[in-house]
Amino acid sequence: MVKKRRLPHLLRLLFVFLCMNIVWYITYLLMNHPILPSPGAVYEAMFHLGARDVGLNVGYSLLRIFEGVLLALLIGLLIGLLMGRSPLWNRLLDPVVYLTYPIPKIALLPVVMLFFGLGETSKVLMIMLILLFQVIISVRDGVKAIPESTYDVLTSIGASTGQKFWNVTLPGALSVILSTIRISLGTAISVLFFTEIYGTEHGMGFFIMDAWLRLDYPEMYAGIMLFSLVGFVLFLLVDILDYKFMKWRR
């Protein structure tokens, strides 16, 4: 049954991908300019990219994303749970969150680089900052939305605090966390691109900008497509986690 549902979804993805390439090719014909190569030229450039270079650049980008997301989840989950279950901590931390959340995080890039340098730390911290406040707010609201009667039922059957957390609080928080990550990944990847322009020789952002400076437009677009593929795979991974751990929603 699951396979039957996945097949139409896969066919729709392939159809949209084909349509995008057709629009791309028509635009290429209309422009007739080197700044927009044909889809065939870009795929050929992608095919001729060295496997070691691609693996190295994609690997560095994925590692930075993973570290940033992990940090945001650990800190955001802790603070969000604290605010969601404790009215006192919610009153104390709520003004802090709401005063700092609206600040455009990309504007903090120069500040982060001044304090932490141009290396890996600043890149990971920027991704963490993008996700952190959204995780905190989502977890807090998700936990507060859990009816108290749910905990009362578990109390009546003798459930421990740990069992209440594992069976009620964590699933309620995990649901909104996965939705938040899915929404925020695009922004996090965009920020990663900016951070990889400075102080590094590895990463998809560096790869794309290097090709642009060399006026190698097919390779530049090939890098953009690889970067997009990384984002697509991460989206699929979040969907898989949602399917595996959120079975109760179905």
Coordinates of C-alpha atoms in Angstrom, one line a residue:
M1 CA 0.0 0.0 0.0
V2 CA 2.8 2.4 0.9
K3 CA 4.6 1.6 -2.4
K4 CA 1.4 2.3 -4.3
R5 CA 1.2 5.7 -2.7
R6 CA 4.9 6.5 -3.4
L7 CA 4.8 5.7 -7.1
P8 CA 2.4 8.6 -8.1
H9 CA 4.5 10.9 -5.9
L10 CA 7.6 9.8 -7.7
L11 CA 6.0 10.2 -11.1
R12 CA 4.9 13.8 -10.2
L13 CA 8.4 14.7 -9.1
L14 CA 9.8 13.3 -12.4
F15 CA 7.2 15.2 -14.4
V16 CA 7.9 18.5 -12.6
F17 CA 11.7 18.0 -13.1
L18 CA 11.1 17.4 -16.8
C19 CA 8.9 20.5 -17.1
M20 CA 11.6 22.6 -15.4
N21 CA 14.2 21.4 -17.9
I22 CA 11.9 22.2 -20.8
V23 CA 11.4 25.7 -19.5
W24 CA 15.2 26.0 -18.9
Y25 CA 15.9 24.9 -22.5
I26 CA 13.4 27.3 -24.0
T27 CA 14.9 30.1 -22.0
Y28 CA 18.3 29.1 -23.2
L29 CA 17.2 29.3 -26.8
L30 CA 15.5 32.6 -26.3
M31 CA 18.5 34.2 -24.5
N32 CA 21.2 32.7 -26.6
H33 CA 23.9 33.9 -24.2
P34 CA 26.8 32.2 -22.5
I35 CA 25.6 33.2 -19.0
L36 CA 22.8 30.6 -19.4
P37 CA 24.1 27.3 -20.8
S38 CA 21.8 24.6 -22.0
P39 CA 20.7 21.8 -19.7
G40 CA 22.8 19.4 -21.7
A41 CA 26.0 21.4 -21.2
V42 CA 25.4 21.7 -17.5
Y43 CA 24.7 17.9 -17.1
E44 CA 27.8 17.2 -19.1
A45 CA 29.8 19.5 -16.9
M46 CA 28.4 17.8 -13.8
F47 CA 29.3 14.4 -15.3
H48 CA 32.9 15.4 -15.8
L49 CA 33.3 16.8 -12.3
G50 CA 35.9 14.9 -10.3
A51 CA 34.3 12.5 -7.9
R52 CA 36.8 13.4 -5.2
D53 CA 36.2 17.1 -5.5
V54 CA 32.4 16.7 -5.5
G55 CA 32.6 14.3 -2.5
L56 CA 34.9 16.7 -0.6
N57 CA 32.8 19.8 -1.2
V58 CA 29.4 18.1 -0.6
G59 CA 30.8 16.4 2.5
Y60 CA 32.1 19.6 4.0
S61 CA 28.7 21.3 3.4
L62 CA 26.7 18.4 4.8
L63 CA 28.9 18.2 7.9
R64 CA 28.4 21.9 8.6
I65 CA 24.6 21.5 8.2
F66 CA 24.5 18.5 10.4
E67 CA 26.6 20.1 13.2
G68 CA 24.5 23.3 13.0
V69 CA 21.2 21.4 13.1
L70 CA 22.3 19.1 15.9
L71 CA 23.4 22.1 18.0
A72 CA 20.1 23.9 17.4
L73 CA 18.1 20.8 18.3
L74 CA 20.0 20.1 21.5
I75 CA 19.8 23.7 22.8
G76 CA 16.3 24.5 21.3
L77 CA 14.8 21.3 22.6
L78 CA 16.1 21.9 26.1
I79 CA 14.9 25.5 26.3
G80 CA 11.6 24.8 24.5
L81 CA 10.7 22.0 26.9
L82 CA 11.7 24.1 29.9
M83 CA 9.5 27.0 28.7
G84 CA 6.6 24.6 27.7
R85 CA 6.4 22.8 31.0
S86 CA 7.4 25.6 33.5
P87 CA 5.3 28.8 33.6
L88 CA 8.1 30.4 35.6
W89 CA 10.8 29.8 33.0
N90 CA 8.4 30.7 30.2
R91 CA 7.8 34.1 31.9
L92 CA 11.6 34.6 32.3
L93 CA 12.7 33.5 28.8
D94 CA 9.7 34.6 26.7
P95 CA 10.8 38.3 26.5
V96 CA 14.4 37.2 25.6
V97 CA 13.2 35.0 22.8
Y98 CA 10.7 37.5 21.3
L99 CA 13.3 40.4 21.4
T100 CA 16.0 38.4 19.7
Y101 CA 14.0 36.2 17.3
P102 CA 13.0 39.1 14.8
I103 CA 16.7 40.0 14.3
P104 CA 17.7 39.0 10.7
K105 CA 20.2 36.2 11.4
I106 CA 22.1 36.8 8.2
A107 CA 22.9 40.3 9.5
L108 CA 24.8 38.7 12.3
L109 CA 27.3 37.0 9.9
P110 CA 29.9 39.8 10.2
V111 CA 29.6 39.8 14.0
V112 CA 29.9 36.0 14.3
M113 CA 33.0 36.1 12.0
L114 CA 34.5 38.9 14.1
F115 CA 34.1 36.9 17.3
F116 CA 34.8 33.4 16.0
G117 CA 36.9 33.9 12.9
L118 CA 36.4 32.7 9.4
G119 CA 36.8 29.0 10.1
E120 CA 34.3 26.2 10.8
T121 CA 33.0 27.5 14.0
S122 CA 31.4 30.6 12.5
K123 CA 29.8 28.6 9.7
V124 CA 28.2 26.1 12.1
L125 CA 27.1 28.8 14.5
M126 CA 25.3 30.7 11.7
I127 CA 23.2 27.6 10.8
M128 CA 22.5 27.0 14.5
L129 CA 21.3 30.6 14.9
I130 CA 19.0 30.3 11.9
L131 CA 17.2 27.2 13.4
L132 CA 17.5 27.8 17.2
F133 CA 14.8 30.3 17.8
Q134 CA 12.3 28.5 15.5
V135 CA 13.0 25.2 17.4
I136 CA 12.5 26.9 20.8
I137 CA 9.2 28.6 19.8
S138 CA 7.9 25.5 18.0
V139 CA 8.8 23.1 20.9
R140 CA 7.4 25.4 23.5
D141 CA 4.1 25.9 21.7
G142 CA 3.9 22.2 20.9
V143 CA 4.4 21.1 24.5
K144 CA 2.0 23.8 25.8
A145 CA -0.6 22.5 23.3
I146 CA -0.6 19.0 24.9
P147 CA -3.8 18.7 27.0
E148 CA -3.1 18.3 30.8
S149 CA -5.7 15.6 30.8
T150 CA -3.2 13.4 28.8
Y151 CA -0.8 13.6 31.7
D152 CA -3.6 12.9 34.2
V153 CA -4.5 9.7 32.4
L154 CA -0.9 8.5 32.6
T155 CA -0.7 9.5 36.2
S156 CA -3.8 7.5 37.0
I157 CA -2.2 4.3 35.6
G158 CA 1.0 4.9 37.6
A159 CA 3.3 6.2 34.8
S160 CA 6.6 7.7 36.0
T161 CA 7.8 11.2 35.0
G162 CA 10.2 9.6 32.5
Q163 CA 7.4 7.6 30.9
K164 CA 5.2 10.7 30.6
F165 CA 8.1 12.5 28.9
W166 CA 8.9 9.6 26.5
N167 CA 5.3 8.8 25.5
V168 CA 3.7 12.3 25.5
T169 CA 6.0 15.2 25.8
L170 CA 8.7 14.0 23.4
P171 CA 6.4 12.9 20.6
G172 CA 4.5 16.2 20.8
A173 CA 7.8 18.2 20.6
L174 CA 9.3 16.0 17.9
S175 CA 6.3 16.6 15.6
V176 CA 6.8 20.3 15.6
I177 CA 10.6 20.0 15.5
L178 CA 10.5 18.0 12.2
S179 CA 8.0 20.6 10.7
T180 CA 10.3 23.4 11.8
I181 CA 13.4 21.8 10.3
R182 CA 11.6 21.1 7.0
I183 CA 10.7 24.8 6.8
S184 CA 14.0 26.2 8.0
L185 CA 16.4 24.0 5.9
G186 CA 16.1 26.2 2.9
T187 CA 17.2 29.3 4.8
A188 CA 19.9 27.4 6.6
I189 CA 21.4 26.2 3.3
S190 CA 21.2 29.7 1.9
V191 CA 23.2 31.0 4.9
L192 CA 25.7 28.2 4.5
F193 CA 26.3 29.4 0.9
F194 CA 27.2 32.9 2.2
T195 CA 29.4 31.5 4.9
E196 CA 31.3 29.2 2.6
I197 CA 32.4 32.1 0.4
Y198 CA 34.8 33.3 3.1
G199 CA 37.7 31.6 4.8
T200 CA 37.4 28.2 3.2
E201 CA 38.6 26.2 0.3
H202 CA 35.9 23.5 0.5
G203 CA 32.1 23.5 0.4
M204 CA 29.5 23.9 -2.3
G205 CA 29.4 27.7 -1.8
F206 CA 33.1 28.0 -2.4
F207 CA 32.8 25.6 -5.4
I208 CA 30.0 27.7 -7.1
M209 CA 31.8 31.0 -6.5
D210 CA 35.1 29.7 -7.7
A211 CA 33.4 28.5 -11.0
W212 CA 31.7 31.9 -11.3
L213 CA 35.0 33.8 -10.9
R214 CA 36.6 31.6 -13.6
L215 CA 33.6 32.3 -15.9
D216 CA 33.0 28.6 -16.1
Y217 CA 29.2 28.9 -16.3
P218 CA 28.3 25.2 -17.0
E219 CA 30.4 24.2 -13.9
M220 CA 28.8 27.0 -11.9
Y221 CA 25.3 25.8 -12.7
A222 CA 26.4 22.2 -12.1
G223 CA 27.5 23.3 -8.6
I224 CA 24.1 25.0 -8.1
M225 CA 22.3 21.8 -9.1
L226 CA 24.4 19.7 -6.7
F227 CA 23.7 22.2 -3.9
S228 CA 20.0 21.9 -4.7
L229 CA 20.4 18.1 -4.7
V230 CA 21.9 18.2 -1.2
G231 CA 18.8 20.2 0.0
F232 CA 16.5 17.8 -1.7
V233 CA 18.1 14.8 0.0
L234 CA 17.9 16.5 3.3
F235 CA 14.2 17.2 2.8
L236 CA 13.7 13.5 1.9
L237 CA 15.6 12.6 5.1
V238 CA 13.2 14.7 7.2
D239 CA 10.2 13.1 5.5
I240 CA 11.7 9.6 6.3
L241 CA 12.2 10.6 9.9
D242 CA 8.6 11.9 10.0
Y243 CA 7.3 8.7 8.5
K244 CA 9.3 6.5 10.9
F245 CA 8.7 8.4 14.2
M246 CA 5.3 10.1 13.7
K247 CA 3.3 7.0 12.9
W248 CA 0.8 8.0 15.6
R249 CA -0.3 11.0 13.3
R250 CA -1.5 8.5 10.7

